[in-house]
Short mmCIF file of C-alpha atoms in Angstrom, two decimals:
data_model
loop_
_atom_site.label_atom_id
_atom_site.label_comp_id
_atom_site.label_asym_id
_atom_site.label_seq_id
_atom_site.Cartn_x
_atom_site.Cartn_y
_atom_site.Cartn_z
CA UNK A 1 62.72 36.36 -156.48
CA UNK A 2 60.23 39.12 -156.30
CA UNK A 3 57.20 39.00 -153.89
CA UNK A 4 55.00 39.42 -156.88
CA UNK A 5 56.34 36.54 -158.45
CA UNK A 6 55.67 34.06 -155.54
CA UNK A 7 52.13 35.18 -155.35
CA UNK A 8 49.61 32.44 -155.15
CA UNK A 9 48.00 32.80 -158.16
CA UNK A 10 44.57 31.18 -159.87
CA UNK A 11 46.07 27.78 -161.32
CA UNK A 12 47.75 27.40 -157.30
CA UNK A 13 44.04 27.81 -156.00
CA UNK A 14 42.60 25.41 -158.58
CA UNK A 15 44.97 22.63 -157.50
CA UNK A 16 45.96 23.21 -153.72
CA UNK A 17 42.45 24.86 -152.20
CA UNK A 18 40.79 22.79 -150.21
CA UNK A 19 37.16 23.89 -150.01
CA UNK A 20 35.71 21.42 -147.30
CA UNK A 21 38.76 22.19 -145.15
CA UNK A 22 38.47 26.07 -145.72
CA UNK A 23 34.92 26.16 -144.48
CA UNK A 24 35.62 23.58 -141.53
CA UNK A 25 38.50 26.04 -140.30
CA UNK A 26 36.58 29.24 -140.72
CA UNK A 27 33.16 28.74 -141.00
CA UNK A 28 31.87 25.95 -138.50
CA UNK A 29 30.84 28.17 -136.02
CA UNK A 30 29.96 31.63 -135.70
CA UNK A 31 33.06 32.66 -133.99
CA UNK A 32 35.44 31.85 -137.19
CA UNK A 33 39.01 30.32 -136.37
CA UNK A 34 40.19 30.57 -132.85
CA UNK A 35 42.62 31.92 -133.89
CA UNK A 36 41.20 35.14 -135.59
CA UNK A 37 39.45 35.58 -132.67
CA UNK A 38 35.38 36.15 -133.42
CA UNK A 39 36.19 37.89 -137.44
CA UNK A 40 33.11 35.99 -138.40
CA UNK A 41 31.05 37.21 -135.75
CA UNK A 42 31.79 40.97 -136.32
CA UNK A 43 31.28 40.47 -140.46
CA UNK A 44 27.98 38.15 -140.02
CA UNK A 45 26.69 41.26 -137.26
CA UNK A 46 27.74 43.82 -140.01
CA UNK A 47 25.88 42.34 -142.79
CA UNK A 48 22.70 41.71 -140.25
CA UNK A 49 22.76 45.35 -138.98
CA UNK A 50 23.25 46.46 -143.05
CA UNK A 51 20.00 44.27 -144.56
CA UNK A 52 17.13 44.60 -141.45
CA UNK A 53 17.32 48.06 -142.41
CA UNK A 54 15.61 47.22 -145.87
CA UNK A 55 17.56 49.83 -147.71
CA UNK A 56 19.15 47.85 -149.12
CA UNK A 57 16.61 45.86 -151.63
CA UNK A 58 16.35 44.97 -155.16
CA UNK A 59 15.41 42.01 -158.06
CA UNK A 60 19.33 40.78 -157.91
CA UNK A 61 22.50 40.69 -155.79
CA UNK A 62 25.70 39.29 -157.27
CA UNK A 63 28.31 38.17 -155.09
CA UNK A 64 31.91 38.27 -156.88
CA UNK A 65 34.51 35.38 -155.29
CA UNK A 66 32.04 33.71 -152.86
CA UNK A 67 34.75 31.01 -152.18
CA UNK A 68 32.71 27.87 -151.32
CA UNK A 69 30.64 29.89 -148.86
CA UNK A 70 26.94 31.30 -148.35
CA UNK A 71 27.11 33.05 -145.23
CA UNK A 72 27.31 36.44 -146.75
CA UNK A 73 23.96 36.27 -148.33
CA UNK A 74 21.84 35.32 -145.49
CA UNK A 75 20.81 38.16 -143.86
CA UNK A 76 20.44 39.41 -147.62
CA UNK A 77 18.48 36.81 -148.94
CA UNK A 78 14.92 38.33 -148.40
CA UNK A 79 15.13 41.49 -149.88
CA UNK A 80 16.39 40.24 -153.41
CA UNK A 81 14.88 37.81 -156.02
CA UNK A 82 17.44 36.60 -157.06
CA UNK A 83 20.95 35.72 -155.80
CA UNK A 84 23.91 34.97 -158.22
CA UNK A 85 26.71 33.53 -156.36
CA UNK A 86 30.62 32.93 -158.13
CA UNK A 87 34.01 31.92 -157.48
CA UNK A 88 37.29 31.19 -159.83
CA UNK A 89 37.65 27.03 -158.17
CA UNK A 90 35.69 24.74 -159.42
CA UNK A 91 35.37 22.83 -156.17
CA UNK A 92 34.46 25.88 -153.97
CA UNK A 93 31.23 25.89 -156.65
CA UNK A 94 30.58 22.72 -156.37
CA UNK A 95 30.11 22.82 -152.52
CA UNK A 96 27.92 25.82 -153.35
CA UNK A 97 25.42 23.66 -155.45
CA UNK A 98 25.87 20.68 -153.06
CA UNK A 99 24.28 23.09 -149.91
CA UNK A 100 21.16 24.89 -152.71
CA UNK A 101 20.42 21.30 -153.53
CA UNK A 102 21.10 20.03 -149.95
CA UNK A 103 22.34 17.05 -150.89
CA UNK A 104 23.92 14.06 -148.67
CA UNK A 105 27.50 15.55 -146.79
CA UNK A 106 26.79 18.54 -147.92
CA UNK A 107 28.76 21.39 -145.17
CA UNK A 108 26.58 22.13 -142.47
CA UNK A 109 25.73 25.65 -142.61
CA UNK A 110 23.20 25.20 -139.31
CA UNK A 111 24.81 27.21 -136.69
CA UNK A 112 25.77 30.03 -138.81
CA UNK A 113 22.45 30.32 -140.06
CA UNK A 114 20.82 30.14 -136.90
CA UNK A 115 23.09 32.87 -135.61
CA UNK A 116 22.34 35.38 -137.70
CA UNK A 117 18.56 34.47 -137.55
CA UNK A 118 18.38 35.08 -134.05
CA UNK A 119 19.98 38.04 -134.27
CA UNK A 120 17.95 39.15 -137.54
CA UNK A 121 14.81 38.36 -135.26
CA UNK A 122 13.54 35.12 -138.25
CA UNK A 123 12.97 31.90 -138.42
CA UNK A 124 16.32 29.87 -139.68
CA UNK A 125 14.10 27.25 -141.30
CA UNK A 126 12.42 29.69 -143.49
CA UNK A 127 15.61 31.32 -144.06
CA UNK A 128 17.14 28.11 -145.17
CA UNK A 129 14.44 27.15 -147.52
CA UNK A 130 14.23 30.75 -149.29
CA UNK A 131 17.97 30.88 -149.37
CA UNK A 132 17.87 27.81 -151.53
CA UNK A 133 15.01 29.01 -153.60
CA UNK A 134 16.87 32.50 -154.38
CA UNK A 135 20.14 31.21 -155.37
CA UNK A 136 19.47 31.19 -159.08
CA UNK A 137 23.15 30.73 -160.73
CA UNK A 138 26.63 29.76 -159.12
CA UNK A 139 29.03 31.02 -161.84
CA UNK A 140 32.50 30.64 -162.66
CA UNK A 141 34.61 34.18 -162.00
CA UNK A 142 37.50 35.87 -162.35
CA UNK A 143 38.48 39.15 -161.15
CA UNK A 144 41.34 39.62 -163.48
CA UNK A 145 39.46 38.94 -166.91
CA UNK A 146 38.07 42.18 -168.37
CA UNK A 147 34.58 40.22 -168.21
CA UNK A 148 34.41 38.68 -165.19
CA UNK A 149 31.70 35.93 -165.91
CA UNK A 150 32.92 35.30 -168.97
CA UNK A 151 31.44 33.92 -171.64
CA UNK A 152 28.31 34.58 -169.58
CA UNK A 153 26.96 38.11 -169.33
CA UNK A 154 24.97 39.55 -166.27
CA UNK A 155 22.64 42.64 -166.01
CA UNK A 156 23.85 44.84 -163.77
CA UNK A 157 22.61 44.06 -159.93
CA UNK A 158 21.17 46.80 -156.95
CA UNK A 159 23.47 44.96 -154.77
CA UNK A 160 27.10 43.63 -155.30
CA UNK A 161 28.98 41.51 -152.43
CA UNK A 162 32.71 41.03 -152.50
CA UNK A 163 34.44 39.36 -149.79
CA UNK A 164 38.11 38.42 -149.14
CA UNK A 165 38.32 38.14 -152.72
CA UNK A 166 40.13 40.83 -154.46
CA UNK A 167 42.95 40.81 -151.91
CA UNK A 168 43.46 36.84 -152.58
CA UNK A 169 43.26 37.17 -156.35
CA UNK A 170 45.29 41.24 -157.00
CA UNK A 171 49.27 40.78 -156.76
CA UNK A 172 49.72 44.54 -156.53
CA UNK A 173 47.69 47.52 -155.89
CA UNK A 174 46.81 48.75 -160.01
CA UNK A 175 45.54 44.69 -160.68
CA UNK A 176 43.47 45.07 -157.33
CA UNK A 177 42.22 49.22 -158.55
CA UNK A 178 41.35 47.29 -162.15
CA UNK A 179 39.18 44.35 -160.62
CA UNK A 180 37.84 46.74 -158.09
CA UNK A 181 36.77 48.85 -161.40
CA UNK A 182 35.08 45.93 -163.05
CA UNK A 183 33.53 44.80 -160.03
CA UNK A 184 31.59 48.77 -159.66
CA UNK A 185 30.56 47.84 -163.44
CA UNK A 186 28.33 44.99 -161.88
CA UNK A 187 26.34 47.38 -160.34
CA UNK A 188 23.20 49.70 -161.36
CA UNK A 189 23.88 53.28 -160.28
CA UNK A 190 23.01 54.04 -157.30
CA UNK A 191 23.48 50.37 -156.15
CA UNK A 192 25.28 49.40 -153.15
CA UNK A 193 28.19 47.43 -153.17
CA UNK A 194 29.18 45.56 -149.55
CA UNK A 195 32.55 44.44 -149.11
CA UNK A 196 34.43 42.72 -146.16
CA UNK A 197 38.32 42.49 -146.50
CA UNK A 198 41.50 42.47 -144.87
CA UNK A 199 44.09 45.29 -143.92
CA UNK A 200 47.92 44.70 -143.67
CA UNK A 201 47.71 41.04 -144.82
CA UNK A 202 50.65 39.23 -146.76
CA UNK A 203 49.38 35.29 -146.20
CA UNK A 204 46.75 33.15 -144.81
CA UNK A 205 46.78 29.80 -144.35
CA UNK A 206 44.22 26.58 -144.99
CA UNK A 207 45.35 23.83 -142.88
CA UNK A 208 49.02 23.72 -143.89
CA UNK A 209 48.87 25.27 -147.24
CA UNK A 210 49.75 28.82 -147.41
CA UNK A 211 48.01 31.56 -149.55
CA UNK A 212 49.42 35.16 -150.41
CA UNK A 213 47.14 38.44 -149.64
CA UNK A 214 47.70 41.60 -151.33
CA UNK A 215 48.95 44.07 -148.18
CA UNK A 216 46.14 46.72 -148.98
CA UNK A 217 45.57 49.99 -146.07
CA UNK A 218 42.37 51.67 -145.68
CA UNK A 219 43.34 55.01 -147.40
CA UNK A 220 44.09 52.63 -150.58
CA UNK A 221 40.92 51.34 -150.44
CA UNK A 222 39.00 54.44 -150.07
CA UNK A 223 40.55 56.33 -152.73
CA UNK A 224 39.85 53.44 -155.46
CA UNK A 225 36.52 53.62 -154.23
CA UNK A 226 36.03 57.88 -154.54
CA UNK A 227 38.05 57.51 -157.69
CA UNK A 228 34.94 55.40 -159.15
CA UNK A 229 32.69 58.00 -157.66
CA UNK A 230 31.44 55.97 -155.12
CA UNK A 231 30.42 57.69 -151.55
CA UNK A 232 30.93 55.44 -148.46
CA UNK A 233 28.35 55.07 -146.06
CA UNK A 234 29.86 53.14 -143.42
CA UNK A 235 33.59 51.64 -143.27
CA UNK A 236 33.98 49.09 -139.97
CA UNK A 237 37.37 48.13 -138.35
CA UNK A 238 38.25 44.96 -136.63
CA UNK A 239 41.47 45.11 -135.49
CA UNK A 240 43.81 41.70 -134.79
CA UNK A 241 43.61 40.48 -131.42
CA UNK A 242 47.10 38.64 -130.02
CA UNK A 243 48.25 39.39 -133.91
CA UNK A 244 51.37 37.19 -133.05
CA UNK A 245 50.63 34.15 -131.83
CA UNK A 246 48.24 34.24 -134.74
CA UNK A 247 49.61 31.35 -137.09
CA UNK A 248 46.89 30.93 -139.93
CA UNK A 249 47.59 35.10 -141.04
CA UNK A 250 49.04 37.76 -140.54
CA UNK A 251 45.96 40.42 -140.52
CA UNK A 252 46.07 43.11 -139.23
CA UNK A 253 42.25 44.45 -139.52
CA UNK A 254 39.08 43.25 -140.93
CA UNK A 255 36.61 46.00 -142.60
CA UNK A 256 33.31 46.05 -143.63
CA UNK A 257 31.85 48.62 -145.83
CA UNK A 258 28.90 49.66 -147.48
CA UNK A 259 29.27 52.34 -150.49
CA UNK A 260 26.94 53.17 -153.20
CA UNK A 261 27.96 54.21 -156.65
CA UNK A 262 26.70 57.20 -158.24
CA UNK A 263 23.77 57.74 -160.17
CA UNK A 264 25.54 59.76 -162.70
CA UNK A 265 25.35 57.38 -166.06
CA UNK A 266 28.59 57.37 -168.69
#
């Protein structure tokens, strides 16, 4: 059997993810798993550092494969109108629209909000409340369809987010160059897209249930990106601490970037 062909794949994801267990593992406080030792905090300090700037404004930000998360979009959330959030299972939306709505045992996105609103110098009440005002849509995705939001279609956003998402979905590196393509699409020129992924990963795991990773470098990543005539403003590197006794993946970097596409028009 070929690697490929024991790739997790999106009918494995609809049946065996477990959302509420996902975001207990690696999103209940702002250190991430104790075993990835403190991913979250250098991702949530990238996207703080990348937003209180204000460059980075607009009427809409799409994020593509939000997973059943929101912390990528907080230190975001003021300087767009309007937030359209997505993922391919069903249950990771659901606990999306469970948290806008904040209804009963919904997850308890507290101390990650108040973490990066102490760092972003606001108040995490009126964070909370706005972030729940400018989620507009939570729509179903997929990275491999040649319209992602299909049969819904999006105007193009100043912003697009992507995070470990096209690794999780891409079984080899022309599927991941295609999505990476139609994810560029989502963007007006000149927009920025923001993406946080992983380096040198094969598999991470949700409680006991194992999930495959496309095994991507950073010179792959950078030459999709200048192939799309995007310029990169800032690539950020967090490498794997005590990579083997690590048990939940095999990482071996995080990375942040920020890269804006051109303002050439086709």
């Amino acid at each position: 059997m070929t690697e490929s062909s024991r790739f997790t794949e999106a009918d494995y994801y609809q049946a065996c993810f477990d959302s509420r267990a996902y975001m207990n593992n690696f999103y209940c406080r702002p250190e991430g798993h104790s075993e990835e030792k403190n991913y979250l905090t250098f991702v949530l300090g990238c996207l703080s550092r990348t937003f209180s700037t204000g460059q980075y404004k607009g009427r809409s930000l799409i994020e593509v494969g939000s997973g059943p998360t929101i912390h990528t979009v907080i230190s975001a959330c003021e300087h767009f109108e309007e937030l359209v959030l997505s993922d391919f299972v069903d249950k990771n939306r659901e606990e999306i629209r469970k948290w806008v709505q904040n209804e009963e045992g919904c997850f308890d996105w507290k101390p990650i909000i108040e973490y990066v609103c102490e760092m972003d110098g606001k108040s995490s009440s009126d964070v909370e409340v706005k972030l729940r005002q400018r989620v507009k849509q939570v729509l179903k995705c997929n990275v491999l369809s040649e319209n992602i939001f299909y049969p819904e279609s999006i105007e193009p956003a100043e912003c697009v987010i992507t995070s470990l998402c096209l690794e999780a979905a891409c079984k080899d590196l022309q599927s991941y160059r295609d999505a990476l393509c139609r994810v560029a699409k989502l963007l007006r020129p000149g927009g920025a897209l923001v993406m946080v992924g992983v380096l040198g990963e094969t598999f991470y795991c949700v409680d006991q249930i194992r999930f495959s990773c496309l095994k991507i470098s950073k010179a792959n990543v950078e030459d999709i990106l200048r192939n799309l005539d995007f310029t990169v403003q800032e690539f950020n590197i967090f490498l794997a601490q005590d990579r083997e006794n690590n048990k939940v993946s095999d990482f071996e970097a995080f990375f942040f970037l920020v890269a804006l596409k051109s303002t050439k028009t086709i």
